[in-house]
GROMACS .gro file of C-alpha atoms in nm:
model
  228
    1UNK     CA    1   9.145   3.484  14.898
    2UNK     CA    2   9.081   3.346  14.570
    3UNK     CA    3   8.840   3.079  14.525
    4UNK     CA    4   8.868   2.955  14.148
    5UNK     CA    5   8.633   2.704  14.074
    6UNK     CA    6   8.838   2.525  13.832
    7UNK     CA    7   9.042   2.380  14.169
    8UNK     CA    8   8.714   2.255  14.334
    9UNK     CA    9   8.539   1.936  14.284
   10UNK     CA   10   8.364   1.872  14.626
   11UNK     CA   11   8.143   2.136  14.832
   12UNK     CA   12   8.082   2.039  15.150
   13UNK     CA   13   7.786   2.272  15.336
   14UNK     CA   14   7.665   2.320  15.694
   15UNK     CA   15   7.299   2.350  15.739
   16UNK     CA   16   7.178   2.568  16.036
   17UNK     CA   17   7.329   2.908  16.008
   18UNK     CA   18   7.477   2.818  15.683
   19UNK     CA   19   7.183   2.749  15.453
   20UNK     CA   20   6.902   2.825  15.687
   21UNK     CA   21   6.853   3.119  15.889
   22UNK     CA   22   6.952   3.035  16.232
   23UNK     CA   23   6.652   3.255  16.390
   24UNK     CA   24   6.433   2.964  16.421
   25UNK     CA   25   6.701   2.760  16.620
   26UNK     CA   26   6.809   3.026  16.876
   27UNK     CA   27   6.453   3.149  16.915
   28UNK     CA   28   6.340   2.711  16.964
   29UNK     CA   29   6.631   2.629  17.223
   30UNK     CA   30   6.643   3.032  17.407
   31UNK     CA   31   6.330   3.088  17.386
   32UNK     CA   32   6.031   2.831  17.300
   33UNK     CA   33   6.154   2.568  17.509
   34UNK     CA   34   6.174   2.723  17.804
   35UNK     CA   35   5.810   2.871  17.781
   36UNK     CA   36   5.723   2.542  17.752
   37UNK     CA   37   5.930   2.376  18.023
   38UNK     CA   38   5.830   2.604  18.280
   39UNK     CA   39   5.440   2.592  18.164
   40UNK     CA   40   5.488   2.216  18.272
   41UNK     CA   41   5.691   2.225  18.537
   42UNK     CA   42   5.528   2.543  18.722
   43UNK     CA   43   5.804   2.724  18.686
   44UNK     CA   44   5.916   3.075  18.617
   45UNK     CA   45   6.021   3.165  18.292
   46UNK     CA   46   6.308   3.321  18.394
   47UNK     CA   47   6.390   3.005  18.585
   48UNK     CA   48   6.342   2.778  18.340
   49UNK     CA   49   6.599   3.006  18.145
   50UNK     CA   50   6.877   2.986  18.375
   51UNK     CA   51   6.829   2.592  18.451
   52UNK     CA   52   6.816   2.510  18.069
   53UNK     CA   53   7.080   2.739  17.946
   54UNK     CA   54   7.352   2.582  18.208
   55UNK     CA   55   7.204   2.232  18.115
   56UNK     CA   56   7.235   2.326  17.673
   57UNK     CA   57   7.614   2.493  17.770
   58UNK     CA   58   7.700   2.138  17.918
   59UNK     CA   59   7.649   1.945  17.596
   60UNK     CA   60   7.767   2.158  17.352
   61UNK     CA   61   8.050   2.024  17.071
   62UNK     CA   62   7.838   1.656  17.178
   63UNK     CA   63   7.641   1.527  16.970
   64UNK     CA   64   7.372   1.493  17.241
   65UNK     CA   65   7.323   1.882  17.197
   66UNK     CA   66   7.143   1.842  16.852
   67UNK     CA   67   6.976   1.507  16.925
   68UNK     CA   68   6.617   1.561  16.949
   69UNK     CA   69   6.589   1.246  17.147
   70UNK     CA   70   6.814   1.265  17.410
   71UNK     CA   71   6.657   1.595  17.504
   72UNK     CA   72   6.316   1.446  17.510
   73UNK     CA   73   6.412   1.225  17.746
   74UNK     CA   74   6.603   1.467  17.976
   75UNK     CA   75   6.312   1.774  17.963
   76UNK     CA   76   6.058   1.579  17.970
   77UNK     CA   77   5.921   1.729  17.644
   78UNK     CA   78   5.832   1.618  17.311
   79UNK     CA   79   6.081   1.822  17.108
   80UNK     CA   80   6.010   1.701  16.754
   81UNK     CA   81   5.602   1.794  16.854
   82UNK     CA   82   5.786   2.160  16.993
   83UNK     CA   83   5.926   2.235  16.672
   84UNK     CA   84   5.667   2.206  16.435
   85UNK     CA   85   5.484   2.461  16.694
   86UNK     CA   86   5.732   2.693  16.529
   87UNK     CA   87   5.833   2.603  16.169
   88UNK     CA   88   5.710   2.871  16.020
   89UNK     CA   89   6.002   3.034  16.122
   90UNK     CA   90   6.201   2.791  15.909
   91UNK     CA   91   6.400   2.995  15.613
   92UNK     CA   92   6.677   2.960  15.342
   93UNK     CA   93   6.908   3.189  15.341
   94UNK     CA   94   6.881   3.448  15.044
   95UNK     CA   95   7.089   3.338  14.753
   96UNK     CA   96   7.108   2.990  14.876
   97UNK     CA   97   6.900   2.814  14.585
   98UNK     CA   98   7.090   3.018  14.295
   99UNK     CA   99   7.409   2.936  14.420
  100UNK     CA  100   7.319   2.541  14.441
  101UNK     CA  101   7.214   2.538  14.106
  102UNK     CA  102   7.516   2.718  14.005
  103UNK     CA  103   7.674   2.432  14.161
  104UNK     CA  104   7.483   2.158  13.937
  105UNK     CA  105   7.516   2.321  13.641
  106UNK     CA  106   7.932   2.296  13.670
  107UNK     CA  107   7.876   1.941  13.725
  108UNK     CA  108   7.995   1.966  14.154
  109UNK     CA  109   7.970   1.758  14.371
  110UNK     CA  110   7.758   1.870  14.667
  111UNK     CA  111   7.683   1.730  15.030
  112UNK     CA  112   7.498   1.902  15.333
  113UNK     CA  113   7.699   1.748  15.576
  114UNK     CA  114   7.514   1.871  15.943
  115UNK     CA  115   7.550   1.774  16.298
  116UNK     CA  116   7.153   1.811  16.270
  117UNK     CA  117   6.966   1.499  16.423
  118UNK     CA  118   6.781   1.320  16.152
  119UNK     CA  119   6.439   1.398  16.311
  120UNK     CA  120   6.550   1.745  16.235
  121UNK     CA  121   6.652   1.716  15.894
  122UNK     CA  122   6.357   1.537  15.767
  123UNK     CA  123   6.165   1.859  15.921
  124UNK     CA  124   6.390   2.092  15.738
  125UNK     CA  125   6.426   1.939  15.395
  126UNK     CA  126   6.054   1.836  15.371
  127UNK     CA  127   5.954   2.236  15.478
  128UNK     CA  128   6.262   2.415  15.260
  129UNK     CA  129   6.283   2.144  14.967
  130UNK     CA  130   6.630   2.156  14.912
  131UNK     CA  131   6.696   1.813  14.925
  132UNK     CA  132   6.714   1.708  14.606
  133UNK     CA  133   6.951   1.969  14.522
  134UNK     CA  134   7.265   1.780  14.675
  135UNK     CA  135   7.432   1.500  14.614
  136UNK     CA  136   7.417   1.336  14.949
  137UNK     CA  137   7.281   1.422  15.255
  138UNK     CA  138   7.526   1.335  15.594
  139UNK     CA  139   7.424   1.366  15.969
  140UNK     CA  140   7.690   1.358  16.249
  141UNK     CA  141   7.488   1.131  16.444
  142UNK     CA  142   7.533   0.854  16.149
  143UNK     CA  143   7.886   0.929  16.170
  144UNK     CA  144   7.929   0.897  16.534
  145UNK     CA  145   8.135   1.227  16.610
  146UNK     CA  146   8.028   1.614  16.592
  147UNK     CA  147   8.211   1.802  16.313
  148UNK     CA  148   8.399   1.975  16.598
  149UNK     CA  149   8.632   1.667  16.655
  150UNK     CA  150   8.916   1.650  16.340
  151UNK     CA  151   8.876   1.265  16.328
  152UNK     CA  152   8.525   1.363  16.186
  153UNK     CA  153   8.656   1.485  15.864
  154UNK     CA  154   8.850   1.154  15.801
  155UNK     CA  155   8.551   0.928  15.910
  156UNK     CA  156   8.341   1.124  15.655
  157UNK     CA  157   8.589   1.018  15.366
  158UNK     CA  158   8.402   0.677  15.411
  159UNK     CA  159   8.031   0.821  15.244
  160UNK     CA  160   8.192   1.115  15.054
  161UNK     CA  161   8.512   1.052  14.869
  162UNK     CA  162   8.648   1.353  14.868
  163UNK     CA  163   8.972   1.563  14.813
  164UNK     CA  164   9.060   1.745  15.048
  165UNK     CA  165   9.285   1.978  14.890
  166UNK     CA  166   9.017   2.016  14.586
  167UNK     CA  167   8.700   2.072  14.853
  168UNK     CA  168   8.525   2.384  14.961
  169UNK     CA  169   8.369   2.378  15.329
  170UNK     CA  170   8.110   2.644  15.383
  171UNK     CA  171   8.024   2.684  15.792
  172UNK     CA  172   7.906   2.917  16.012
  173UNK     CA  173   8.103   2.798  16.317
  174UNK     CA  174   8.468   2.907  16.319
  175UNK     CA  175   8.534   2.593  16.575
  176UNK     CA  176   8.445   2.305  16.288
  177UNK     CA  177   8.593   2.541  15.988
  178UNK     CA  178   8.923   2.501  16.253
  179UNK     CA  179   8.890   2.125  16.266
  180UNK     CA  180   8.837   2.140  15.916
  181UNK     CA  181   9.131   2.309  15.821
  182UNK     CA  182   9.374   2.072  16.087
  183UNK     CA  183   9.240   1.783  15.883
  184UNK     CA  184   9.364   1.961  15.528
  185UNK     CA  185   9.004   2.121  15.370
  186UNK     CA  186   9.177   2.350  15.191
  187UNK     CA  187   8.871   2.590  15.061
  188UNK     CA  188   8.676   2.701  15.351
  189UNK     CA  189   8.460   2.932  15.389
  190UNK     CA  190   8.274   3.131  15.731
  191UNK     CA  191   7.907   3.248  15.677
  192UNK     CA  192   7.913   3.588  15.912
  193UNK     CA  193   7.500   3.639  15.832
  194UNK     CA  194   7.395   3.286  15.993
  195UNK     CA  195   7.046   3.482  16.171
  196UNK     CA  196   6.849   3.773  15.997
  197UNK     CA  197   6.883   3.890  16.325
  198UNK     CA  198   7.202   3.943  16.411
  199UNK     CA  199   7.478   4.234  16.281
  200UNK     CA  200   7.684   4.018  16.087
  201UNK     CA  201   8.090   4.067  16.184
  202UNK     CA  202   8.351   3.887  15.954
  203UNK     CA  203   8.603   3.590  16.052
  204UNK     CA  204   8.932   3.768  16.124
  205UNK     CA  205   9.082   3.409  16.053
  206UNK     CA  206   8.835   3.243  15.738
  207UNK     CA  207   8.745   3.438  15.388
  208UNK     CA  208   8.360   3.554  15.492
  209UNK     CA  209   8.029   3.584  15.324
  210UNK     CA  210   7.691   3.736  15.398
  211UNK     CA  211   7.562   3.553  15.095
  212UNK     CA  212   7.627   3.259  14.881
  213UNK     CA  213   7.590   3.460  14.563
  214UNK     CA  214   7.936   3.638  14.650
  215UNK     CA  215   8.073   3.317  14.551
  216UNK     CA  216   7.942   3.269  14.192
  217UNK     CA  217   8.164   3.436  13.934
  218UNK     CA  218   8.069   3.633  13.682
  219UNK     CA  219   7.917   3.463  13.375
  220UNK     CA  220   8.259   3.392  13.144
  221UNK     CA  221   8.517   3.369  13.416
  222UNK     CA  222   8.563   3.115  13.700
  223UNK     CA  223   8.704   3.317  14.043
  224UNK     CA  224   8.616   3.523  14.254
  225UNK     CA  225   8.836   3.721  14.524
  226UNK     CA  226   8.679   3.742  14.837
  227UNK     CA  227   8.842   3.997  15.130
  228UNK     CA  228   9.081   3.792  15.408
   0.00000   0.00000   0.00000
């Protein structure tokens, strides 16, 4: 695949997994949540576990499985409170800041578009600073669909004007690069190192990175040719 940067106008990028190292969400949801659940609830851990797993497996691809809110209400918990327990464990991806100034300097535009609840994001941009690096910042919740449903992609056309056939999508979930591509993003690409800790393993569908530097050209030229 060759990504020439000449043909790109809009770059559209995910957030957990994508820009940030997913670690702190799977260790929040698997594991910090239900310590505290079952502290409150007199519980076993290993109870709480199974309970909360099943209920976080029946919202997924919703988007009440990233708002902060609705799981407040249904744990019983103060999630936002939770979080900052553990946002130390907040972290940008290597590479991530070189490659969105790389994407200034060529005069891109560039939009964290997230299913991320805003309580969330205001967390995450105020601990990483990376906000004022894009152009835009867009939640799915002030859309109204996750990015997993295609009609997403056309709703977003109302905040970010974009081309689809001249836009990059960077993601770490093969199901919204999918519903991505149905709706006609032409560039897209799958982010196989989303946690430090995990063995990252390629798409065998989407051109994959470990790193957003793998994407910058070298100085002069204006491609790259990543492996299928």
């Amino acid at each position: 695949m060759i990504i020439d940067w000449n043909h790109i106008d809009t770059v559209l990028l995910d957030m957990d997994g994508t820009l940030l190292d997913r670690h702190f969400d799977d260790h929040f949801w698997m594991e910090h949540v239900p310590k505290r659940y079952a502290a409150q609830n007199g519980i076993p851990l290993g109870t709480a576990k199974e309970s909360l797993y099943a209920l976080f497996r029946s919202q997924e691809r919703t988007l009440n499985w990233t708002d902060l809110d609705y799981w407040s209400d249904r744990l019983g918990l103060d999630i936002p409170l939770l979080k900052l327990e553990v946002e130390h464990l907040i972290a940008v991806h290597p590479g991530v800041v070189e490659f969105l100034l790389f994407l200034r300097q060529h005069g891109k535009q560039i939009w964290l578009v997230t299913n991320a609840h805003g309580k969330t994001l205001d967390l995450k941009m105020r601990k990483t600073r990376l906000g004022p690096y894009f152009t835009g910042i867009v939640s799915a919740h002030d859309i109204g669909l996750p990015k997993e449903e295609v009609a997403f992609w056309g709703k977003l056309q109302q905040t970010v004007p974009y081309d689809p056939a001249r836009t990059m999508l960077g993601e770490d979930s093969e199901t919204n690069l999918g519903t991505a591509e149905t709706f006609g993003i032409r560039h897209l690409i799958y982010v196989s190192r989303f946690s430090s800790t995990v063995h990252p393993l390629p798409s065998e569908r989407y051109a994959s990175i470990h790193y957003f530097h793998q994407l910058m050209p070298p100085q002069g030229t204006t491609a790259v040719c990543l492996e299928p």
